[in-house]
CSV table of C-alpha atoms and ligand atoms in Angstrom, one decimal:
chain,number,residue,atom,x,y,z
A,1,UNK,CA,-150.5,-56.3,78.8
A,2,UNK,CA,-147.8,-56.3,81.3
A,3,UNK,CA,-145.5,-58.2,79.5
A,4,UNK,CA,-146.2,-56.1,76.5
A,5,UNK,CA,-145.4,-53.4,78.5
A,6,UNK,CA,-142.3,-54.9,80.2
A,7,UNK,CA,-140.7,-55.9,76.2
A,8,UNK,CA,-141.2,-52.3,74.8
A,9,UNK,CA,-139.6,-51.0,78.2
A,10,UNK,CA,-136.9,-53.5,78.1
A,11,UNK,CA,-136.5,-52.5,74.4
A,12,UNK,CA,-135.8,-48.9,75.4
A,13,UNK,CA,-133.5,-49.9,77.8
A,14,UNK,CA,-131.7,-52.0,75.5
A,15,UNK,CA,-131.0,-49.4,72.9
A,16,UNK,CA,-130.5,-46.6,75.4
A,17,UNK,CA,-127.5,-48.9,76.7
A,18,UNK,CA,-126.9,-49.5,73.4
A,19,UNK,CA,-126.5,-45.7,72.3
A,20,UNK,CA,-124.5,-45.1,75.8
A,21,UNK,CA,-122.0,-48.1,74.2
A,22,UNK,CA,-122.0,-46.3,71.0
A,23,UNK,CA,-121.3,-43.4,72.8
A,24,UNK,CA,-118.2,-44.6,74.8
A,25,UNK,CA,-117.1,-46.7,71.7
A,26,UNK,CA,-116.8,-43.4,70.1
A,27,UNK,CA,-114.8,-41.5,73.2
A,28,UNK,CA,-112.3,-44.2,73.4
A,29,UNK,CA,-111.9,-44.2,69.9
A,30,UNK,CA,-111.1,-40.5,69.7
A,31,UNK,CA,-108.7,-40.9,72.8
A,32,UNK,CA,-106.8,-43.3,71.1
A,33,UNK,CA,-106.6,-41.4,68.3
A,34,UNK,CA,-105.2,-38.5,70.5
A,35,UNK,CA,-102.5,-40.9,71.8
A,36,UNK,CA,-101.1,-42.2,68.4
A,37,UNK,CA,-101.1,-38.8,66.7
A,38,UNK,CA,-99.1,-37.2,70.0
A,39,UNK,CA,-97.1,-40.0,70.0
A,40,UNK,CA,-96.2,-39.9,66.1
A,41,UNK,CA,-95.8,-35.8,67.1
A,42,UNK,CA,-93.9,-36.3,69.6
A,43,UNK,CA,-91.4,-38.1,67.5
A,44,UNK,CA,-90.5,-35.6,65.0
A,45,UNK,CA,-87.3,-34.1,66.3
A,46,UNK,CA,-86.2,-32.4,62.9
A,47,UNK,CA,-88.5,-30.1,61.5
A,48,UNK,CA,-88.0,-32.1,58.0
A,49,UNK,CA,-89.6,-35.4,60.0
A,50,UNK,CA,-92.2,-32.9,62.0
A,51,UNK,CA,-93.3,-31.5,58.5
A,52,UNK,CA,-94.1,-34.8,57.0
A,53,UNK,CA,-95.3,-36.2,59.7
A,54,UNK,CA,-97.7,-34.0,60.3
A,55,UNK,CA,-99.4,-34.2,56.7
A,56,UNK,CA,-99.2,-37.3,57.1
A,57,UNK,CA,-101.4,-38.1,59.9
A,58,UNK,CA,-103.8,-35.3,58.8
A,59,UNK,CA,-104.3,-37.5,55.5
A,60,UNK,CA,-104.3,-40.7,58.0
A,61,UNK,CA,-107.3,-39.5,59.9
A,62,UNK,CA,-109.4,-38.3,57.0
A,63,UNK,CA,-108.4,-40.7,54.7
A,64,UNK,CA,-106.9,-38.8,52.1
A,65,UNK,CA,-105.4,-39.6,49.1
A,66,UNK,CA,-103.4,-36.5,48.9
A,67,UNK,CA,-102.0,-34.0,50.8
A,68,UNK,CA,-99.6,-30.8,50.6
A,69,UNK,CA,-98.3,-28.4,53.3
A,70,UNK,CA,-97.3,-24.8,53.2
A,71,UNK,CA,-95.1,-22.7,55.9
A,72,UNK,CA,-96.0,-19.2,56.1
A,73,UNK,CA,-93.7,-16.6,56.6
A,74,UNK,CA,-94.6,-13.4,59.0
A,75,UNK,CA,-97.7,-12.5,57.1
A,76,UNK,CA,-99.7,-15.2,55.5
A,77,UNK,CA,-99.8,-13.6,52.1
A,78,UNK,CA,-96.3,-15.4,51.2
A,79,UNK,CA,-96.8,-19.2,51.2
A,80,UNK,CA,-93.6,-21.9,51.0
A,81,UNK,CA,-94.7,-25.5,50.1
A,82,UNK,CA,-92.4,-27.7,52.2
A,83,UNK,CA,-94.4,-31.7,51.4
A,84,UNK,CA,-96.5,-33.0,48.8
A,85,UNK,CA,-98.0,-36.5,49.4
A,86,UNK,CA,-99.8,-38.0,47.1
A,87,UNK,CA,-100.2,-37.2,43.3
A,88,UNK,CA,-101.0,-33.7,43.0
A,89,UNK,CA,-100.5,-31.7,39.8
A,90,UNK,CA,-98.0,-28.7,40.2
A,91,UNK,CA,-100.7,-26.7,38.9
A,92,UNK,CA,-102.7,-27.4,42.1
A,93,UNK,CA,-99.8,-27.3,44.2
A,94,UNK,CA,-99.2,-23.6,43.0
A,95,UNK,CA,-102.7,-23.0,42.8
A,96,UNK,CA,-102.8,-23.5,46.2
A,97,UNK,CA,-100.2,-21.8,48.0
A,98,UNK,CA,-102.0,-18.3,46.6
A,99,UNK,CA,-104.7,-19.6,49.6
A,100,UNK,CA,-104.5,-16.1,50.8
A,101,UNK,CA,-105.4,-14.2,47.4
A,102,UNK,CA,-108.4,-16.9,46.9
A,103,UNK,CA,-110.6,-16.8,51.2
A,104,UNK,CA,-110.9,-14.3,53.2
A,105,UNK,CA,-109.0,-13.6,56.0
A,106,UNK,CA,-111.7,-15.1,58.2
A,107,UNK,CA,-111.8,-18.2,56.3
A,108,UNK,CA,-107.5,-18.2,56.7
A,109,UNK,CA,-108.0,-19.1,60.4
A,110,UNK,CA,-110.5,-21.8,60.2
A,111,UNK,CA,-111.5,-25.1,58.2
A,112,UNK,CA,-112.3,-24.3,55.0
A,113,UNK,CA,-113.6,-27.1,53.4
A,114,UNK,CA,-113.9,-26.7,49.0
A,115,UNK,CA,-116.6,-29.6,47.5
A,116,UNK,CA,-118.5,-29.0,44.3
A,117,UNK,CA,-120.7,-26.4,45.7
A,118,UNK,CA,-118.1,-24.2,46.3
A,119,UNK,CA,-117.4,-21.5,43.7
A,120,UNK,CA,-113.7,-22.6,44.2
A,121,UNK,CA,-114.1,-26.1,43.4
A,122,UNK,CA,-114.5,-25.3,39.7
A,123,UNK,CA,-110.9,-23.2,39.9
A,124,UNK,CA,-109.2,-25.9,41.7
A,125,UNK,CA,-110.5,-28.9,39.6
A,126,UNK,CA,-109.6,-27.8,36.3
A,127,UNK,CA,-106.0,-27.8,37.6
A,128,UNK,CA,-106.6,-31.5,38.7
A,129,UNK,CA,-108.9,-33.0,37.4
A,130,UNK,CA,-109.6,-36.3,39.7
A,131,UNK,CA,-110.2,-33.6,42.4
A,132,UNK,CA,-113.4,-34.5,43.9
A,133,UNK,CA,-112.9,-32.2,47.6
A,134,UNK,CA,-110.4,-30.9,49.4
A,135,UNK,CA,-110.1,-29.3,52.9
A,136,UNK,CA,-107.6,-26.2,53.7
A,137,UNK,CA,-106.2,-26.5,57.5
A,138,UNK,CA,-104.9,-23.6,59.5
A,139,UNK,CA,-101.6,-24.6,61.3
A,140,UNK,CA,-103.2,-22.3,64.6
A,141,UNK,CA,-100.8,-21.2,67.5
A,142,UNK,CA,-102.4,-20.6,70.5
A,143,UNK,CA,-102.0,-17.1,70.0
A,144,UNK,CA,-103.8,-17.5,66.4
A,145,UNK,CA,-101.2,-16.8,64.5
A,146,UNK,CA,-101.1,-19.3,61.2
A,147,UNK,CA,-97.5,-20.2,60.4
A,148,UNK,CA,-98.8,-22.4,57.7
A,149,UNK,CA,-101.6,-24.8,56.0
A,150,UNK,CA,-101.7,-28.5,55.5
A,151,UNK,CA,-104.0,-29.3,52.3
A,152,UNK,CA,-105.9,-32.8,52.4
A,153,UNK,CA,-107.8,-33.6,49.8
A,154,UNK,CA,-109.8,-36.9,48.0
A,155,UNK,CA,-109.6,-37.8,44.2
A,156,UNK,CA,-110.2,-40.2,42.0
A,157,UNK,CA,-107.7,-42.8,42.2
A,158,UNK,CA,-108.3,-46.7,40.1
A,159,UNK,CA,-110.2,-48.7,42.5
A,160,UNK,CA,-110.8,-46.8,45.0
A,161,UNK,CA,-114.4,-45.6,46.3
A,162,UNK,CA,-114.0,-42.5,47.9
A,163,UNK,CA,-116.8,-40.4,49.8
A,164,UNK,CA,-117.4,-37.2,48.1
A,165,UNK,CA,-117.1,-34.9,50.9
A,166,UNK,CA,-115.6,-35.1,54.5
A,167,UNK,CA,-117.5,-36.1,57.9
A,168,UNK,CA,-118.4,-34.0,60.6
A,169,UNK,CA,-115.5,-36.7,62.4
A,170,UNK,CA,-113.1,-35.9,59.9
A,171,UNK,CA,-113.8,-32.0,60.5
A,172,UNK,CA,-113.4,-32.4,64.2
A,173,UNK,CA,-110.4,-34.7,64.1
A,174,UNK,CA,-108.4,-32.2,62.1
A,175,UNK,CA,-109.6,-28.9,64.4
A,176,UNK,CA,-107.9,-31.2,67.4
A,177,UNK,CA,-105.1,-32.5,65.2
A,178,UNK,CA,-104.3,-28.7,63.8
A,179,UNK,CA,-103.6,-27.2,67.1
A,180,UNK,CA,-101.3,-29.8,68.2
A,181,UNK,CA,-99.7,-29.9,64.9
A,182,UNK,CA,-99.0,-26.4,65.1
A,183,UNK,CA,-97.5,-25.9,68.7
A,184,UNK,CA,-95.3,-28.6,67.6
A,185,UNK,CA,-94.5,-26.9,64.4
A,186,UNK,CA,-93.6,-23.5,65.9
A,187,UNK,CA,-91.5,-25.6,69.3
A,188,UNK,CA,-89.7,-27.6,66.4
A,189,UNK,CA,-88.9,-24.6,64.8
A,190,UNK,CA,-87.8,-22.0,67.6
A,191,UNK,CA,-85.5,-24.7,69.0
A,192,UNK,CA,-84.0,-24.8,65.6
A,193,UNK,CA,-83.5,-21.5,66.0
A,194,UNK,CA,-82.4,-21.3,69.2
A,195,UNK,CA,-79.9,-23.9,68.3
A,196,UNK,CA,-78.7,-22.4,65.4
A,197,UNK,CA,-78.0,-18.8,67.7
A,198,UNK,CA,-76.4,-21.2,69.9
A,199,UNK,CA,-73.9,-22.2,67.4
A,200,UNK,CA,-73.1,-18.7,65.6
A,201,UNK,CA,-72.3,-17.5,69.4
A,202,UNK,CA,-70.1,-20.7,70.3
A,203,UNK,CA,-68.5,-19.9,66.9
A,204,UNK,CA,-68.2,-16.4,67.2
A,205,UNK,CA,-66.6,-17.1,70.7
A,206,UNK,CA,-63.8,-18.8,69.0
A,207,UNK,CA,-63.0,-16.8,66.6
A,208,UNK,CA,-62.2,-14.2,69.1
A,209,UNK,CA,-60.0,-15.7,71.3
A,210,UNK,CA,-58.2,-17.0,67.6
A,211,UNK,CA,-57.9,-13.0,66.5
A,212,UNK,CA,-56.9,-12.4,70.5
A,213,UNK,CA,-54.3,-15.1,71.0
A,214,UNK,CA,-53.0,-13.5,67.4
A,215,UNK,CA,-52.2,-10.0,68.3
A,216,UNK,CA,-50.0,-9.6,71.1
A,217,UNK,CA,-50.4,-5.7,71.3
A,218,UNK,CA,-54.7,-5.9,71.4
A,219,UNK,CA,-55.3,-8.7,73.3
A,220,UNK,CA,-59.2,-7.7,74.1
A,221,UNK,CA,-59.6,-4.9,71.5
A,222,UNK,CA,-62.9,-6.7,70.2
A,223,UNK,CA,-64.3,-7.3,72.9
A,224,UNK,CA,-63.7,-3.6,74.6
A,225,UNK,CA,-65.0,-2.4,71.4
A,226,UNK,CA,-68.1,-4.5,70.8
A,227,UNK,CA,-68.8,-3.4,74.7
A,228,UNK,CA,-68.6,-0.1,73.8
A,229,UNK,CA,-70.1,-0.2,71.0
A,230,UNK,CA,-73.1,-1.8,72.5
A,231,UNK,CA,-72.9,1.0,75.1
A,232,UNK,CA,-72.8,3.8,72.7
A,233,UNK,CA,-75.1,2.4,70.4
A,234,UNK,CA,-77.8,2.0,73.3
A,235,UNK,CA,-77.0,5.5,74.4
A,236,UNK,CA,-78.0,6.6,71.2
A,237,UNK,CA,-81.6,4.8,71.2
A,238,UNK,CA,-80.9,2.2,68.7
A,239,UNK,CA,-83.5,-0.7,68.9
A,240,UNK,CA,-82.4,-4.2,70.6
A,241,UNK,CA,-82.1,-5.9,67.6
A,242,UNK,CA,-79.9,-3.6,65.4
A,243,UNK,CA,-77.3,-3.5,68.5
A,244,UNK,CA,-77.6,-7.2,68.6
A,245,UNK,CA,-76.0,-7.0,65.6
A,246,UNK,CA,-73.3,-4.4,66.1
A,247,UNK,CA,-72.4,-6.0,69.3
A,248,UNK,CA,-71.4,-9.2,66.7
A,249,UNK,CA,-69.9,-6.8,64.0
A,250,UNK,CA,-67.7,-5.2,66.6
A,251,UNK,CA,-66.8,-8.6,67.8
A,252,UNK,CA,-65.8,-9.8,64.6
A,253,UNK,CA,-64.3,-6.9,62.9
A,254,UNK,CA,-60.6,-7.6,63.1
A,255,UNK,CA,-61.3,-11.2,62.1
A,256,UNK,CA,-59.8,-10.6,59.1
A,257,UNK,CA,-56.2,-10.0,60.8
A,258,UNK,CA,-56.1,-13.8,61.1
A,259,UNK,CA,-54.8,-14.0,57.4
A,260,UNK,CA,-52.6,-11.7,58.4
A,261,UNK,CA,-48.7,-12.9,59.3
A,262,UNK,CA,-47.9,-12.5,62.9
A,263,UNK,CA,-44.5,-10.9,61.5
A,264,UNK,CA,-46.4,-8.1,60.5
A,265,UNK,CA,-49.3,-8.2,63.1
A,266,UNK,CA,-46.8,-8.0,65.9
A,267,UNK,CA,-44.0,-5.7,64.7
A,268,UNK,CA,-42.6,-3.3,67.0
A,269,UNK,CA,-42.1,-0.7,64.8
A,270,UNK,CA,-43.9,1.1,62.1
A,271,UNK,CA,-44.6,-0.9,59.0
A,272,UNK,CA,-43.4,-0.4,55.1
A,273,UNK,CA,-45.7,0.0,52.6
A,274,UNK,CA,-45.8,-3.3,51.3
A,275,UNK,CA,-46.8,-4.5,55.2
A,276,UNK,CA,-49.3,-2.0,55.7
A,277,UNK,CA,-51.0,-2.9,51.9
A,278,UNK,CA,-51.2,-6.7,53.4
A,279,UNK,CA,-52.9,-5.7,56.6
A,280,UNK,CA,-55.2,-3.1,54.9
A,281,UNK,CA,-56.8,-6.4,53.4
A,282,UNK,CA,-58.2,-7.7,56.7
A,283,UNK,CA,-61.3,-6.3,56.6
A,284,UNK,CA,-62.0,-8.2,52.9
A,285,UNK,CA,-60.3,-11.0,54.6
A,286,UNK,CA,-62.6,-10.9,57.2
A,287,UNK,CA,-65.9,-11.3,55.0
A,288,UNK,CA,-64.3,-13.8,53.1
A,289,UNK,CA,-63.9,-16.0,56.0
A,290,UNK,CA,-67.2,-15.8,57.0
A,291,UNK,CA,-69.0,-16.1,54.5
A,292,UNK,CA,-70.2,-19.7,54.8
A,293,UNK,CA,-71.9,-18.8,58.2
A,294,UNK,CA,-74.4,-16.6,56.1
A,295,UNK,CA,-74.2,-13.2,58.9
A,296,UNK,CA,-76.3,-10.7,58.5
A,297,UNK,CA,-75.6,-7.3,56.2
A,298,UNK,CA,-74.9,-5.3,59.2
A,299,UNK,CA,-73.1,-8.0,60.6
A,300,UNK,CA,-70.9,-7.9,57.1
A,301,UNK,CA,-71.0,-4.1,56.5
A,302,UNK,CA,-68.7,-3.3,59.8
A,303,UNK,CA,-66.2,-6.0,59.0
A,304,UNK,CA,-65.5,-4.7,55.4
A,305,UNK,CA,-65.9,-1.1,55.9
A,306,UNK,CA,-64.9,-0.3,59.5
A,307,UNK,CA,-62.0,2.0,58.0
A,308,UNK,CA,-63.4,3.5,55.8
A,309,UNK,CA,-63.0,7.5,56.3
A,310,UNK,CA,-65.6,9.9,56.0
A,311,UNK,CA,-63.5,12.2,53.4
A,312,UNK,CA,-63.5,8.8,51.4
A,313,UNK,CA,-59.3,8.2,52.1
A,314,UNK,CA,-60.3,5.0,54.0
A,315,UNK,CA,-59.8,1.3,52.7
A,316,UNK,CA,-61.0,-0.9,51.0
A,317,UNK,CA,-63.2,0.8,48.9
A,318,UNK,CA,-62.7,4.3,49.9
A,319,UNK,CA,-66.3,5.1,50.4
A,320,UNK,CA,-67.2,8.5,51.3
A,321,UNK,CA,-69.6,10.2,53.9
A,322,UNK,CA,-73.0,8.2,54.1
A,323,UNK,CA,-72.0,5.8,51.7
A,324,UNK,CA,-70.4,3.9,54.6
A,325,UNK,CA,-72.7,2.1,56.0
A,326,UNK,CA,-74.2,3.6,59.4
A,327,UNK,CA,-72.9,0.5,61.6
A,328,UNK,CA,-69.8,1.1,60.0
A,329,UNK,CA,-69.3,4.2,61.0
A,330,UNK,CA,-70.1,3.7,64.5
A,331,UNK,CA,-67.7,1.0,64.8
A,332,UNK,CA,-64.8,3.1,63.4
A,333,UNK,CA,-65.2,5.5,66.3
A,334,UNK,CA,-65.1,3.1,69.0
A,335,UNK,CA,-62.1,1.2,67.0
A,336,UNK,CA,-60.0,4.2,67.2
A,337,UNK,CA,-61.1,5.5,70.4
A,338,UNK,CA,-59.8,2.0,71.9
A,339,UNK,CA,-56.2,2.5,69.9
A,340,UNK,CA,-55.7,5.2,71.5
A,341,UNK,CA,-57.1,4.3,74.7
A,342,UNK,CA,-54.6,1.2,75.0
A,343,UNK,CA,-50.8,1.3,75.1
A,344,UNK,CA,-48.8,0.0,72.3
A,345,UNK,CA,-45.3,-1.2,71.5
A,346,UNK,CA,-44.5,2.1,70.3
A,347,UNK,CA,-46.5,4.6,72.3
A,348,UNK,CA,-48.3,4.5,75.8
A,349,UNK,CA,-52.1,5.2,75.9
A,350,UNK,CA,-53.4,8.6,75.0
A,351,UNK,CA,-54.7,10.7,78.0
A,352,UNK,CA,-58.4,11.5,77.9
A,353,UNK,CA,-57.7,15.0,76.9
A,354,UNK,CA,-55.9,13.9,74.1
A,355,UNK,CA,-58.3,11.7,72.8
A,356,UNK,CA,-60.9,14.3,72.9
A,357,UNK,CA,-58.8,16.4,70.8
A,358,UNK,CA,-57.8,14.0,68.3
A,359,UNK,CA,-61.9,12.8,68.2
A,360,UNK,CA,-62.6,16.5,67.3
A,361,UNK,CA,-60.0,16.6,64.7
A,362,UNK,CA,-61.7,13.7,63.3
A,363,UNK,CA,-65.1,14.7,62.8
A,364,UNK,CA,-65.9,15.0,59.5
A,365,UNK,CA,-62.6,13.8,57.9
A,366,UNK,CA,-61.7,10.3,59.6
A,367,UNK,CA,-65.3,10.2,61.2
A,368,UNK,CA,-68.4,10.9,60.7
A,369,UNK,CA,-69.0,14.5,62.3
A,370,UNK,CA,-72.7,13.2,64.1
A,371,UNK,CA,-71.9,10.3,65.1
A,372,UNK,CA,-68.2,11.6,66.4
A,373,UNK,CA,-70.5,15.0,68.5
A,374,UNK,CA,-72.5,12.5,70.2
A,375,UNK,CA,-69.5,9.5,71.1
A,376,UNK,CA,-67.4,12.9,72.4
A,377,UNK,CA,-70.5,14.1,74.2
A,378,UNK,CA,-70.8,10.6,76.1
A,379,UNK,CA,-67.2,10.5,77.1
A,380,UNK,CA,-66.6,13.6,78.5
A,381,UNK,CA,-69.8,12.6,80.6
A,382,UNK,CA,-67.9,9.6,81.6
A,383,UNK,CA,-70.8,7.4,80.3
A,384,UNK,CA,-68.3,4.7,79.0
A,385,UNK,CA,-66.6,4.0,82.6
B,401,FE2,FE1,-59.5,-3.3,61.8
């Protein structure tokens, strides 16, 4: 009896240690696998290697056959496919990146997972038909904002026997796998955006002092004028990011006088027609020559039209009133405010007084008569000093 007893007991305890082995099999397992996939993460530096490695290791881990993965833009209505892997008809592909249209926005932020008893299934297998499940993957930042899905899916491939549906591992695998994924995503992609800011400034930078060392008689003009500009546009309650852009407009909006001979650019007296026709191109000039760095409108829109005139006798175009665009228009004040402001070859600076006066004049014919009212307001408050 008591060595009856004693087996059965030793029994239990055998398969108790045996379930704790199971147990910690398992654990180690899963920590391993957190190890390779930060690893393989980790060593994505472009967000081209990121991207497919990233689908790739989601279809590693659930053994998938196939796999696609979409970027969303600021809402997730608008999906981009950026990889396929795996033989995926277009249809699906397509199909797929109208996610948003198809679950509900609950279903948008978690694992969705589509077998044949999902009233999807039938949708998404008649556009491929060796389909037999597929699981949608919210790319999750940890303020649960989805910047994009990765798609893993089985199907019927020649000599392969797949399970039909995914485990409860697989499931929990890619919950851990998608939040990493997507921190790295979203780092991979701000420091590509940082380091393309990084670039336009650098390059910006050296265009000025090019225009600068150029023009004997402005040396600083841009940047008093984008710093102005910045000032008065601020004053005026614009928001951070449309005075971003002015302060690069104003920057750049003589860039043009780089095509521009230094024989005419630095003549001491007043220029004949045919000179002042050559530097009235600058401001085309100017958007020509950037136009491989892809600037923004506003950006573009002071370079070109900073002198224009608000009773339409400006150049290039000779736009008239609101027509100009608004940035425009702000920059042409400052511009000529800073002529006058600084001493030329041919005259000294204009005194405040004057300047006032000849702002006043211009309201309405060279400026626009707002914008003109609130620039005079703000100097004769000495806000600029
Ligand atoms: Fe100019």
């Amino acid at each position: 009896m008591v060595t009856i007893l004693q087996a059965a007991f030793e029994q239990q305890e055998i398969e108790h240690l045996h379930r704790q082995i199971t147990l910690l099999n398992n654990k180690l397992q899963e920590q391993s696998f957190l190890v390779k996939m930060t690893n393989i993460l980790i060593k994505g530096h472009d967000l081209e290697t990121t991207i497919k490695s990233i689908l790739q290791l989601a279809m590693d881990i659930t053994g998938s056959e196939a796999g696609c993965l979409y970027i969303a833009d600021q809402n997730i209505s608008q999906l981009k496919i950026v990889e396929v892997n795996g033989e995926i008809s277009d249809a699906l592909v397509e199909a797929l990146s109208r996610l948003s249209q198809l679950l509900t926005n609950e279903e948008l932020h978690k694992i969705v997972e589509i077998t044949q008893n999902n009233s999807l299934f039938e949708y998404f297998a008649k556009l491929d038909n060796k389909l037999i499940s597929l699981i949608n993957v919210p790319l999750l930042t940890a303020d649960n904002n989805v910047i994009g899905y990765a798609v893993v899916m089985h199907r019927h491939e020649a000599g392969h026997n797949h399970p039909s549906i995914y485990s409860s591992k697989d499931l929990k695998h890619l919950t851990l796998f998608a939040h990493q994924a997507a921190l790295l995503l979203d780092n991979t992609r701000l420091k590509i955006e940082q380091g393309k800011k990084e670039i336009y400034i650098k390059t910006i930078a050296s265009l000025i002092s090019a225009i600068d060392a150029k023009d004997i008689y402005t040396q600083n003009h841009s940047q008093r004028v984008a710093k102005i500009t910045v000032e008065f546009s601020k004053a005026m309650g614009l928001p951070g990011d449309i005075v971003e852009k002015l302060h690069y407009g104003a920057l750049l909006h003589d860039i043009g006088k780089i095509g521009v001979p230094d024989s005419i650019l630095n003549k001491p007296t007043s220029l004949n027609n045919g000179e002042f026709d050559v530097v009235k191109e600058h401001p085309v000039k100017g958007v020509r020559i950037l136009a491989p760095m892809e600037l923004d409108n506003i950006v573009l829109d002071i370079i070109k039209y900073h002198h224009e005139r608000f009773d339409g006798r400006g150049y290039p175009n000779g736009l008239k009133g609101e027509k100009i665009p608004f940035a425009a228009r702000i920059v042409s004040i400052v511009d000529a405010w800073d002529a006058m402001n600084s001493d030329r070859a041919y005259r000294s600076r204009l005194s405040q007084e004057q300047i006032l006066t000849e702002l006043e004049k211009g309201k309405g014919t060279q400026f626009d008569p707002f914008l003109a009212g609130e620039f005079i307001i703000l100097l004769t408050k000495n806000f600029f000093n």
